[in-house]
mmCIF file of C-alpha atoms in Angstrom:
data_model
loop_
_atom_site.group_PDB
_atom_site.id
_atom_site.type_symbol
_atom_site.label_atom_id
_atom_site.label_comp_id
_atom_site.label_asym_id
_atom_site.label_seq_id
_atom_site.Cartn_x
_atom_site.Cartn_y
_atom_site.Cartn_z
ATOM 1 C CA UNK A 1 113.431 95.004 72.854
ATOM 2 C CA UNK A 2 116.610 96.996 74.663
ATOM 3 C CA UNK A 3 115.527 99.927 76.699
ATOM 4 C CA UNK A 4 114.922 102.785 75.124
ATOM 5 C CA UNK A 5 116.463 105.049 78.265
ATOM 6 C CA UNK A 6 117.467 105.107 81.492
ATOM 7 C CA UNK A 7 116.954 107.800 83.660
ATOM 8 C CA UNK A 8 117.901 109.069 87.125
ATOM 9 C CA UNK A 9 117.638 112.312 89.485
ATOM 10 C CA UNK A 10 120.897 113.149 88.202
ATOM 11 C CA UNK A 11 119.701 114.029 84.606
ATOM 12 C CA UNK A 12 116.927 116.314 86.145
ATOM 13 C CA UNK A 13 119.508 118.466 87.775
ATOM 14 C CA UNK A 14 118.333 117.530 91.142
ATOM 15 C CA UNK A 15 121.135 115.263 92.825
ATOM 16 C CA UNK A 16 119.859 116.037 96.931
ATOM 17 C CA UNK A 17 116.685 114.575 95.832
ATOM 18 C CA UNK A 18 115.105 111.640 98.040
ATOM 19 C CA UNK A 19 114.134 110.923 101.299
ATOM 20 C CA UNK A 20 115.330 111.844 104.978
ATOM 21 C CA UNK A 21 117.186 109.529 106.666
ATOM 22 C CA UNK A 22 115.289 107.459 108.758
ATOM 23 C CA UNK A 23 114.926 108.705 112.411
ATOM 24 C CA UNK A 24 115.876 106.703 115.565
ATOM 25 C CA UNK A 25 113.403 104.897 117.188
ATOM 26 C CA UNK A 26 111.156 107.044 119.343
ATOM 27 C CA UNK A 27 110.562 106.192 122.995
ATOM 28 C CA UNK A 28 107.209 105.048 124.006
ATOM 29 C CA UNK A 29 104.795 108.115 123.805
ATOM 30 C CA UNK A 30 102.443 108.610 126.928
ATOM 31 C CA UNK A 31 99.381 108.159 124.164
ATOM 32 C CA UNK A 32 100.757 104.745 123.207
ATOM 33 C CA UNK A 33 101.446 103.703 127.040
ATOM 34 C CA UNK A 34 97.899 104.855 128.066
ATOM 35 C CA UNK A 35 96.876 102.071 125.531
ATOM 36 C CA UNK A 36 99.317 99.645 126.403
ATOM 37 C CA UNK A 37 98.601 96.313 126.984
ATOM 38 C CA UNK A 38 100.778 94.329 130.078
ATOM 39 C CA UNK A 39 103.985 92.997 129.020
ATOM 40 C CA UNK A 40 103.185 88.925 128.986
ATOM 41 C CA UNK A 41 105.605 86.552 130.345
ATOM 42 C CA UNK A 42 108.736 85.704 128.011
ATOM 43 C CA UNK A 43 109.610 82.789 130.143
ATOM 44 C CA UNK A 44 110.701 79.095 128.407
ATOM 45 C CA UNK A 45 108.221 76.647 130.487
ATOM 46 C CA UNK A 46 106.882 73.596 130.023
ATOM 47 C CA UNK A 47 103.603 75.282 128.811
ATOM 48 C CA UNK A 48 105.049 77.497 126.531
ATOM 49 C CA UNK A 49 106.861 74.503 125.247
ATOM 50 C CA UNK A 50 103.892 72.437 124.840
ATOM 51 C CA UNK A 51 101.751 75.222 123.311
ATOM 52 C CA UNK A 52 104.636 75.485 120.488
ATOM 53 C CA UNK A 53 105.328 72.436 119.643
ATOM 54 C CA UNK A 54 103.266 71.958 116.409
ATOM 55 C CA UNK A 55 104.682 75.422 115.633
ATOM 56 C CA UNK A 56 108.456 74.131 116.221
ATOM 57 C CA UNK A 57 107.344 71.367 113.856
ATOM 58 C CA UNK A 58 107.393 73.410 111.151
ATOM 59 C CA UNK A 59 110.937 75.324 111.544
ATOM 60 C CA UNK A 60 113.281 72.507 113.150
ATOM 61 C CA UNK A 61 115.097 71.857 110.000
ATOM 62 C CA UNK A 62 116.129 75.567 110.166
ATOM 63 C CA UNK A 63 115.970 76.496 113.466
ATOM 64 C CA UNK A 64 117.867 74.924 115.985
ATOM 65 C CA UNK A 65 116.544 73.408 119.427
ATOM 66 C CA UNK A 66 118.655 75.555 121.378
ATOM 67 C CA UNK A 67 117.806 78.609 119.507
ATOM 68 C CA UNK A 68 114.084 77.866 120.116
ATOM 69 C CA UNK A 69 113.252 78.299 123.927
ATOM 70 C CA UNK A 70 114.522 82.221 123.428
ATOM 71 C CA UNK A 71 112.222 82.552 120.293
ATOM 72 C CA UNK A 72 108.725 80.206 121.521
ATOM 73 C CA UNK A 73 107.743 82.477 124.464
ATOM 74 C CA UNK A 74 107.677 85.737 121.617
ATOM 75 C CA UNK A 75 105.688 83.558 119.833
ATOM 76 C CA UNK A 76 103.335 82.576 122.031
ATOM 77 C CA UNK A 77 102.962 85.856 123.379
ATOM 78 C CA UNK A 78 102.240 87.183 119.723
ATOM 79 C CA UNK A 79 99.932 85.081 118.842
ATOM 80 C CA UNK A 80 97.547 85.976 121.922
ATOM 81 C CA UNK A 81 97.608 89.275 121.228
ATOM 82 C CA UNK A 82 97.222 88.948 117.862
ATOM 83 C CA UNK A 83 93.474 87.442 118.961
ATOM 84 C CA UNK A 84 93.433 90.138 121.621
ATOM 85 C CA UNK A 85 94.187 92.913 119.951
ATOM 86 C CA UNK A 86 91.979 91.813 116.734
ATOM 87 C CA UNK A 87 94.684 92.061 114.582
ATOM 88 C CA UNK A 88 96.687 89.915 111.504
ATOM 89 C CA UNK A 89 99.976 89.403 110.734
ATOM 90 C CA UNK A 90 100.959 89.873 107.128
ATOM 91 C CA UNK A 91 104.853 88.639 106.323
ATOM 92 C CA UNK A 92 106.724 88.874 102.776
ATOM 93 C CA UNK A 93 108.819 86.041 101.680
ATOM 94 C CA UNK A 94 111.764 87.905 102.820
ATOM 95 C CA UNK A 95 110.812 87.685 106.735
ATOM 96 C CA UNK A 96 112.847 84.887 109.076
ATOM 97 C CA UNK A 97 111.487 81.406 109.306
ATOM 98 C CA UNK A 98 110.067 82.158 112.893
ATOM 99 C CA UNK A 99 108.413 85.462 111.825
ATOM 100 C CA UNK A 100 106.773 83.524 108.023
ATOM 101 C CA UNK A 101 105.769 80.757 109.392
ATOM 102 C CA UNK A 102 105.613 80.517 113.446
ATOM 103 C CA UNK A 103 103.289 83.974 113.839
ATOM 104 C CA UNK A 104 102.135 85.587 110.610
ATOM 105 C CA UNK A 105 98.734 84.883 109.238
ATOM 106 C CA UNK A 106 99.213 85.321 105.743
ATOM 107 C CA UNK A 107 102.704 85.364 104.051
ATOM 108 C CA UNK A 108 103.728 85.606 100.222
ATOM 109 C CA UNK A 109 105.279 88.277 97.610
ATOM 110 C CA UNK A 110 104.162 91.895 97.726
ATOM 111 C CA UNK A 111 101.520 91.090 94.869
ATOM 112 C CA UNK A 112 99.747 88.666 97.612
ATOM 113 C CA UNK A 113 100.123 90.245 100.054
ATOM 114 C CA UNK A 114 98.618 93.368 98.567
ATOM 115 C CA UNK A 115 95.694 91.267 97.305
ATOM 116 C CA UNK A 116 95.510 89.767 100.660
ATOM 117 C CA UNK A 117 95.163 93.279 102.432
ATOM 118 C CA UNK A 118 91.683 93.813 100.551
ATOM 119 C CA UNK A 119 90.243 91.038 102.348
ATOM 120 C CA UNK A 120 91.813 91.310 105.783
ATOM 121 C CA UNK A 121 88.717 91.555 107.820
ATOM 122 C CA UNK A 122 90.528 92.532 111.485
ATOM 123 C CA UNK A 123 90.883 96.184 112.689
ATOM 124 C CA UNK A 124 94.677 95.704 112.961
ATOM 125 C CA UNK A 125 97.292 95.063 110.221
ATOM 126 C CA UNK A 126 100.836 94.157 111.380
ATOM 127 C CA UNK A 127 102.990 94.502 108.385
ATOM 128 C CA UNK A 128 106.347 92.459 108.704
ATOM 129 C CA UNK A 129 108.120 93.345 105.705
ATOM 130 C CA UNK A 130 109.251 97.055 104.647
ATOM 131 C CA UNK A 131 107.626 100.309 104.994
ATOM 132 C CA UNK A 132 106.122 100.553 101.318
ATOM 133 C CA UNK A 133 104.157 97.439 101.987
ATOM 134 C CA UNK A 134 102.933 98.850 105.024
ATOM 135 C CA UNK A 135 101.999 102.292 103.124
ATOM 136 C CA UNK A 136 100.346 99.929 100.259
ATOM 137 C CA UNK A 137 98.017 98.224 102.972
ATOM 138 C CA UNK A 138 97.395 101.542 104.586
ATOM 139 C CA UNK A 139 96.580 102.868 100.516
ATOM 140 C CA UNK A 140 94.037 99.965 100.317
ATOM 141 C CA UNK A 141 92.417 100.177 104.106
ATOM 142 C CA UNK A 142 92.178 103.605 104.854
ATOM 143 C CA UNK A 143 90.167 102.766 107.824
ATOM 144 C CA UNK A 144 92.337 100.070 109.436
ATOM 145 C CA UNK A 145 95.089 100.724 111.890
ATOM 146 C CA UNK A 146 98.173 99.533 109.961
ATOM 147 C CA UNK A 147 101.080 98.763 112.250
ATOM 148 C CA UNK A 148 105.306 98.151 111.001
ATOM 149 C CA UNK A 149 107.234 96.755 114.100
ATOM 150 C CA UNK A 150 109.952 99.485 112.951
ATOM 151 C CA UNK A 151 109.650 102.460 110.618
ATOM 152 C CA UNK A 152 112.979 102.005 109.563
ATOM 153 C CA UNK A 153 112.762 99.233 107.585
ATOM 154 C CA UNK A 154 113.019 101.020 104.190
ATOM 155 C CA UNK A 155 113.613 100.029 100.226
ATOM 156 C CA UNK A 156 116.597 101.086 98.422
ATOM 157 C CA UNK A 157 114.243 100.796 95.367
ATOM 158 C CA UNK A 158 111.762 103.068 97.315
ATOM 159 C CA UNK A 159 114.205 105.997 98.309
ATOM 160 C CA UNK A 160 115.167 105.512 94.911
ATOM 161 C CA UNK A 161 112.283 108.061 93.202
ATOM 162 C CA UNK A 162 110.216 110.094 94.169
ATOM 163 C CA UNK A 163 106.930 112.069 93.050
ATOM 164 C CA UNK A 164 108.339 114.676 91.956
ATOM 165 C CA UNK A 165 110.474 112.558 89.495
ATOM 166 C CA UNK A 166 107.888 111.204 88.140
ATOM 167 C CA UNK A 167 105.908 114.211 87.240
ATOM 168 C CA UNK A 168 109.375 115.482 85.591
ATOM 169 C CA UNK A 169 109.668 112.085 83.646
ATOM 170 C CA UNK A 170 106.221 112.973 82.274
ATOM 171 C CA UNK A 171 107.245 116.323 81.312
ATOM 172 C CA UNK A 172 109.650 115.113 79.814
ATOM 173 C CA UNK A 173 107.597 111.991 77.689
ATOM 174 C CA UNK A 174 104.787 113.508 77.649
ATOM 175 C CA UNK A 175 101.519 111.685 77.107
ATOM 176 C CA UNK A 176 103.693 108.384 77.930
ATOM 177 C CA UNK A 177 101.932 105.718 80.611
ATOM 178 C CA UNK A 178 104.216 105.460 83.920
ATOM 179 C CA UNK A 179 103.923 102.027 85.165
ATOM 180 C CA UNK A 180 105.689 101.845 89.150
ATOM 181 C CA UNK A 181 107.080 98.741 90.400
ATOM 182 C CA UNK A 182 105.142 98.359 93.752
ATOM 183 C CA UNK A 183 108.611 99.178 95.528
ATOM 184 C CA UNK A 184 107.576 102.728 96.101
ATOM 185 C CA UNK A 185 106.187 105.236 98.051
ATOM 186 C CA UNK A 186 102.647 106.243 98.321
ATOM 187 C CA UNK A 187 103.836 109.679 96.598
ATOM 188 C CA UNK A 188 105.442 107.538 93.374
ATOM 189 C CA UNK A 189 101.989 105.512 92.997
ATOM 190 C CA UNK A 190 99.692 108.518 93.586
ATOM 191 C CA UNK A 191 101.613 110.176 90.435
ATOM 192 C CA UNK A 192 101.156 107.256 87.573
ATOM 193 C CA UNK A 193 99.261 105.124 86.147
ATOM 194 C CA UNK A 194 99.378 101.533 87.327
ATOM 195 C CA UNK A 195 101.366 99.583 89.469
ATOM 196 C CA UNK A 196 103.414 96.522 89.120
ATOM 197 C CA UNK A 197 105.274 93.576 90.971
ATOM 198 C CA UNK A 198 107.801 91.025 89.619
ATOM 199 C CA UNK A 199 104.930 88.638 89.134
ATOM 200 C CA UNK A 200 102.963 90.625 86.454
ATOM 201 C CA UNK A 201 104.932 93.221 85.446
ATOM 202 C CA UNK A 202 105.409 92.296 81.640
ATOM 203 C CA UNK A 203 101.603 91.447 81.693
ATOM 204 C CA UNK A 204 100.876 95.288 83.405
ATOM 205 C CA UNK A 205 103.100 96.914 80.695
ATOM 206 C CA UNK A 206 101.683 95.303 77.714
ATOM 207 C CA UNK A 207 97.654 96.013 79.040
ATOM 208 C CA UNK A 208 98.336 99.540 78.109
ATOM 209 C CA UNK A 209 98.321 99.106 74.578
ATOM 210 C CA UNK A 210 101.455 101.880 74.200
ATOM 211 C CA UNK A 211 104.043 101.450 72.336
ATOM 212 C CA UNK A 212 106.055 103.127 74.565
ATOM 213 C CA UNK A 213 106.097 102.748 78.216
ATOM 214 C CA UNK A 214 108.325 104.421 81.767
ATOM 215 C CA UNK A 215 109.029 101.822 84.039
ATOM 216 C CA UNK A 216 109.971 102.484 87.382
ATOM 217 C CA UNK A 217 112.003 102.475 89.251
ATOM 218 C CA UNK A 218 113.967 99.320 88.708
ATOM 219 C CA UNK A 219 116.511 99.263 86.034
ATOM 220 C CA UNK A 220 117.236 95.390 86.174
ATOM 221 C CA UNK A 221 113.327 94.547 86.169
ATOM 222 C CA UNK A 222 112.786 97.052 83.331
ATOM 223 C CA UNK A 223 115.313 95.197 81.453
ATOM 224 C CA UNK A 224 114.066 91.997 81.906
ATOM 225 C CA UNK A 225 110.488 93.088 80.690
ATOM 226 C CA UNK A 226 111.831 94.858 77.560
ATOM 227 C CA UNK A 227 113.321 91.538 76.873
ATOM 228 C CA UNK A 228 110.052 89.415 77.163
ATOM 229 C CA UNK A 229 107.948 92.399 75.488
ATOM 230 C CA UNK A 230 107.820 94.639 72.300
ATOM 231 C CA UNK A 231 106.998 97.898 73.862
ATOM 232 C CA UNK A 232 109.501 100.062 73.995
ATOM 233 C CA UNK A 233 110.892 100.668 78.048
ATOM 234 C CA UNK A 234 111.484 103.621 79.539
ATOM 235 C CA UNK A 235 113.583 102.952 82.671
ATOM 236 C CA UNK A 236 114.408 104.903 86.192
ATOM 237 C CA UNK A 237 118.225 103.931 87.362
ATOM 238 C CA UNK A 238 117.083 102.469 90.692
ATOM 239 C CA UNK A 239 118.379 99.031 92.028
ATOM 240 C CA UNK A 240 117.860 96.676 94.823
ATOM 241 C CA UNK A 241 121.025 96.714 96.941
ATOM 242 C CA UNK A 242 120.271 92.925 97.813
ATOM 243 C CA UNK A 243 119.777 91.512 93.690
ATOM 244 C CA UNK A 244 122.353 93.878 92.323
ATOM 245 C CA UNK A 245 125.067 92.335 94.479
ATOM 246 C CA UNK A 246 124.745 88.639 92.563
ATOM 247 C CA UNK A 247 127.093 88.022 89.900
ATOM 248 C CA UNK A 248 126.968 86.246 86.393
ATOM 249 C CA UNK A 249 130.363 85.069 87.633
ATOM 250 C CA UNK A 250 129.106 83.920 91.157
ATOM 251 C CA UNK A 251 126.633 81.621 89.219
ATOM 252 C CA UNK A 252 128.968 80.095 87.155
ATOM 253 C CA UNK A 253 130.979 78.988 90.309
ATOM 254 C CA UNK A 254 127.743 77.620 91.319
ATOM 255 C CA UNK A 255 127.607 75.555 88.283
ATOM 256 C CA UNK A 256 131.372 74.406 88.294
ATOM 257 C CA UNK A 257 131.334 73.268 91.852
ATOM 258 C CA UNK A 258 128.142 70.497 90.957
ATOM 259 C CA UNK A 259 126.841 70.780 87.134
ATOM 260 C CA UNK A 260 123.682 69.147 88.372
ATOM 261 C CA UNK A 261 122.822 72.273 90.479
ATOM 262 C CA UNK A 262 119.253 74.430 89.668
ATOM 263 C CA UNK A 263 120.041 78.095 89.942
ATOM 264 C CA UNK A 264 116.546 80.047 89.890
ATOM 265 C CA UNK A 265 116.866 84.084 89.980
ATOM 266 C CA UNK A 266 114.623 87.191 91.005
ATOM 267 C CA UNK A 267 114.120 89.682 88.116
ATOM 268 C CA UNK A 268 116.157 92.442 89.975
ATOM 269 C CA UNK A 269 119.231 90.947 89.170
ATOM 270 C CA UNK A 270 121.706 91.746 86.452
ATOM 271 C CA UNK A 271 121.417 90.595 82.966
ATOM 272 C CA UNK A 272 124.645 88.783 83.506
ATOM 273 C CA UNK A 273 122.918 86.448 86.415
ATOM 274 C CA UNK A 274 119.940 86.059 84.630
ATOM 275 C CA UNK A 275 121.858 84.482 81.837
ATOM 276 C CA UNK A 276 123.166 82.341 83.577
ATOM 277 C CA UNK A 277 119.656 80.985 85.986
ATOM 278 C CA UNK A 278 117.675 78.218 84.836
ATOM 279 C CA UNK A 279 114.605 80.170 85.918
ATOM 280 C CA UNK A 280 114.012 83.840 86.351
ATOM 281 C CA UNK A 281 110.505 85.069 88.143
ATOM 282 C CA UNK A 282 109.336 86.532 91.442
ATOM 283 C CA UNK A 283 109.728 85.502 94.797
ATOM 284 C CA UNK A 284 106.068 82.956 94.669
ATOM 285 C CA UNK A 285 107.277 82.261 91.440
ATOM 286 C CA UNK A 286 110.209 81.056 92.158
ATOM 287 C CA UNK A 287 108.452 79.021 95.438
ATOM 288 C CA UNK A 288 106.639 77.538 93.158
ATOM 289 C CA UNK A 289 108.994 76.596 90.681
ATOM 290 C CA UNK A 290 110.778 74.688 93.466
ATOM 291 C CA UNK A 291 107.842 72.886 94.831
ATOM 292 C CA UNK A 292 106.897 71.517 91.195
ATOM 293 C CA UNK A 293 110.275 70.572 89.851
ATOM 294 C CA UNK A 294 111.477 69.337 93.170
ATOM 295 C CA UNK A 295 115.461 69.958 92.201
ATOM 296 C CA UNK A 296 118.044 67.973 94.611
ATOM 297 C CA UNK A 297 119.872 71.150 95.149
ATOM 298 C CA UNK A 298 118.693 74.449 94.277
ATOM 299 C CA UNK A 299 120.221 78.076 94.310
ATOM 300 C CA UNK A 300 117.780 80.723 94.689
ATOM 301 C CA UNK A 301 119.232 84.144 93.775
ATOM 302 C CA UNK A 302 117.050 86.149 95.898
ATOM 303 C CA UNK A 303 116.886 87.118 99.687
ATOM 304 C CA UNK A 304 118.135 84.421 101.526
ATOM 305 C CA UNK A 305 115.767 83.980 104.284
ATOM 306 C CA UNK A 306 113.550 82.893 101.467
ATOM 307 C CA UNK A 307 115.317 79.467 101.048
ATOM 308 C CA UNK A 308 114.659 79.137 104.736
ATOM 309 C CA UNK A 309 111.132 79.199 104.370
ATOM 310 C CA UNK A 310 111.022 76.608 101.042
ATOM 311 C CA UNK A 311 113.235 74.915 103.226
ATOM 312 C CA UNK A 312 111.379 74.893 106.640
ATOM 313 C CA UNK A 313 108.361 73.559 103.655
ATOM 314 C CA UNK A 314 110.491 71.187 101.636
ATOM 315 C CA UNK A 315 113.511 69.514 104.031
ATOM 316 C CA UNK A 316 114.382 66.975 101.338
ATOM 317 C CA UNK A 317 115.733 70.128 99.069
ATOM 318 C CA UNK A 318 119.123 70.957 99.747
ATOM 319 C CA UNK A 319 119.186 75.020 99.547
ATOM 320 C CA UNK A 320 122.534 76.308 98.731
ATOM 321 C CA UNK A 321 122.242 80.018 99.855
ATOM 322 C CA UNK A 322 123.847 82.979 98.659
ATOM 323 C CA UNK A 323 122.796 84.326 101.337
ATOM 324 C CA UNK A 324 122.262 88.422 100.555
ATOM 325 C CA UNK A 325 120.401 89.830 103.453
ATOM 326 C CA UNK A 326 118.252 92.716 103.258
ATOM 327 C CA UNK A 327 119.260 94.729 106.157
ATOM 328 C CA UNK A 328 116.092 96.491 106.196
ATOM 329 C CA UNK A 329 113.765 93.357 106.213
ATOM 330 C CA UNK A 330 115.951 92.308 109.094
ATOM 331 C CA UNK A 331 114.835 94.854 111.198
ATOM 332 C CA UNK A 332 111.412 93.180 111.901
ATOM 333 C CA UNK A 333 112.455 91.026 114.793
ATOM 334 C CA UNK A 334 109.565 88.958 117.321
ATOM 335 C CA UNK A 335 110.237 91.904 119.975
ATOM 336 C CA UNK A 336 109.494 94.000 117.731
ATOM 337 C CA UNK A 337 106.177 92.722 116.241
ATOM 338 C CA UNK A 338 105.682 91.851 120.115
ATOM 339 C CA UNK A 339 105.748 95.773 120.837
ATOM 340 C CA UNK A 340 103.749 96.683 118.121
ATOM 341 C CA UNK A 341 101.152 94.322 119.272
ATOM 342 C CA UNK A 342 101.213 95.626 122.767
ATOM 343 C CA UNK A 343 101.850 99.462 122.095
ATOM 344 C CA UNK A 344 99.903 99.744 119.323
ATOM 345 C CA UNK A 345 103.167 100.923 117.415
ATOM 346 C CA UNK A 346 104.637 102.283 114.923
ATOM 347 C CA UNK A 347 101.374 103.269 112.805
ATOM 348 C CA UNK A 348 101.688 104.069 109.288
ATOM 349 C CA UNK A 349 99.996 106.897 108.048
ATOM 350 C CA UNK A 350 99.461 108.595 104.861
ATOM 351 C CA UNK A 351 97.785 111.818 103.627
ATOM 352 C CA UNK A 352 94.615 111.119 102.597
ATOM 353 C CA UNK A 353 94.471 112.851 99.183
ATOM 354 C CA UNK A 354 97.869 110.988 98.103
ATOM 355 C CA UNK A 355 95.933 107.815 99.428
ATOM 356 C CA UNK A 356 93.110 108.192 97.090
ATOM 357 C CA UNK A 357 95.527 108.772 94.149
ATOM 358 C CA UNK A 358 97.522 106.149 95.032
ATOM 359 C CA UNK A 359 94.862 103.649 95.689
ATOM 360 C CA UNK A 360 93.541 103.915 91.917
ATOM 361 C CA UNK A 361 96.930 102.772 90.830
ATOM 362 C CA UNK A 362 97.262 99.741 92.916
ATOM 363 C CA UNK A 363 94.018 98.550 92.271
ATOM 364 C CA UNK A 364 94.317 99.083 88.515
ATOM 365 C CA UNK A 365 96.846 96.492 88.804
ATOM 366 C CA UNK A 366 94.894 94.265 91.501
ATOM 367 C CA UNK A 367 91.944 94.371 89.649
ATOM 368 C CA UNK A 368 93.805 93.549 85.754
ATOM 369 C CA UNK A 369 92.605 90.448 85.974
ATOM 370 C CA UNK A 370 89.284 90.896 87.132
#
């Protein structure tokens, strides 16, 4: 069905609305150095090098051997304090090969990884991927210390909306179910009704029984569900600066350079791409699409650190990338997630009555199933 509407601050009357810009990265506070752990050794030796090798194992088609003895002591170092510290690693798709698969405990799409943060028994979560993910395993473990290696790693979906767009949206629908893409703040998912990901969102729209639903705040995924559903779609004007940038036209060069070529796409792209992909679905979607059809050559219209990690899985796949980064994902970096471990930093917080609100949302959609 098309979309019924698409919506942005602009039609509210309220163009200034969003968030602050991020702020610089603080110095170490005297609270965090008082709790400090000593700064391990970040030498390449012949331990360090033996102690990584099964770990190098993993990443040497896509990370090369003089690139390694500058990442493997980080490594190391992480992973002691990880055991140290009692704390886990959780790493989205998106993350670099040495981050997914060389230190994090549990990696996937931001539908796992929110499942996965119900069960995470350690005091500590280490969030490597963007600051809503963070907030979402803060949402679900109000009682755990929930770490991001840098606070600036933000969404462009995220900043996109905020609450009080969403309580105008239901002014203006009134008695109309808000379903939010999980690529928001705690203050979008505190204001509606259930939450979403790539990987169930036509499934999340339809369990309403509506005939009408908002869908927020991605206009590309809310025009991708419309067209796999009957309910009519609301839709917010928010993008993903990393999807949006892919081109029907790109793809077709794709497909002119080697006919035999599989081109699988992310839902936040345009219509135009997705017309042109062999497969459309989320990031563990699309991971799993590759490992079952095993394609020759494969394009994967997403993140591009993501063929990396299929890659650094499946070597005999040849990945043709893209390659759009998402500069915020990028900021997670082994120092980084090295500091956090030994600082204790930076902690994500969120007020405790937008928690509860919030909470009910995501775990509407964890628990659909269920």
């Amino acid at each position: 069905m098309p979309i019924a509407g698409i919506y942005g601050p602009d039609d509210f009357g309220n163009p200034d609305h969003g968030h602050p810009a991020a702020q610089a990265r603080s110095r170490v506070t005297a609270a965090e150095r008082a709790r400090a752990l000593p700064m391990p050794s970040l030498e390449w030796t012949p331990e360090v090098e033996r102690d990584t090798a099964h770990l190098y194992a993993r990443v040497k088609k896509v990370i090369s051997p003089a690139e390694w003895p500058f990442m493997a002591p980080y490594i190391k170092a992480i992973n002691e304090l990880k055991k140290t510290r009692d704390a886990v690693i959780l790493a989205h798709n998106y993350q670099t090969p040495e981050i997914f698969h060389c230190v994090a405990d549990i990696g996937g799409d931001s539908l796992q990884l929110a499942i996965e943060a119900t069960r995470v028994k350690s005091g500590i979560i280490v969030q490597c991927g963007v600051h809503f993910m963070a907030e979402t395993s803060k949402i679900l473990n109000p009682h755990k210390t929930v770490l991001i290696p840098d606070k600036r790693a933000g969404c462009s979906l995220a900043s996109s909306i905020t609450g009080a767009d969403v309580r105008l949206l239901r002014e203006r629908f009134p008695g109309v179910p808000v379903v939010a893409y999980v690529n928001t703040s705690a203050d979008v998912k505190a204001e509606v009704d259930i939450c979403c990901t790539s990987s169930n969102a036509v499934e999340v729209v339809e369990s309403l029984g509506a005939p009408t639903v908002i869908f927020l705040p991605d206009q590309y995924l809310a025009k991708y569900v419309a067209s796999k559903t009957s309910v009519k779609i609301i839709a917010w004007k928010g993008a993903c600066e990393v999807h949006e940038r892919f081109t029907g036209d790109e793809l077709r060069a794709y497909r002119e350079a080697d006919p035999s070529v599989q081109i699988i796409a992310h839902p936040e792209c345009p219509p135009d791409v997705l017309a042109e992909a062999d497969f459309t679905g989320s990031t563990a979607h699309m991971i799993n699409w590759v490992r079952s059809n095993r394609p020759k050559r494969v394009v994967m219209i997403t993140e591009c650190s993501m063929a990396d990690n299929v890659r650094a899985e499946l070597p005999g796949i040849e990945m043709v990338r893209p390659c759009n980064l998402c500069p915020h994902m990028k900021r997670i970096t082994l120092p980084k997630i090295l500091d956090s471990l030994i600082y204790l930093r930076e902690e994500v917080t969120v007020d405790p009555v937008i928690a509860e609100r919030a909470r009910r949302s995501v775990e509407r959609m964890i628990n659909l199933k269920n």
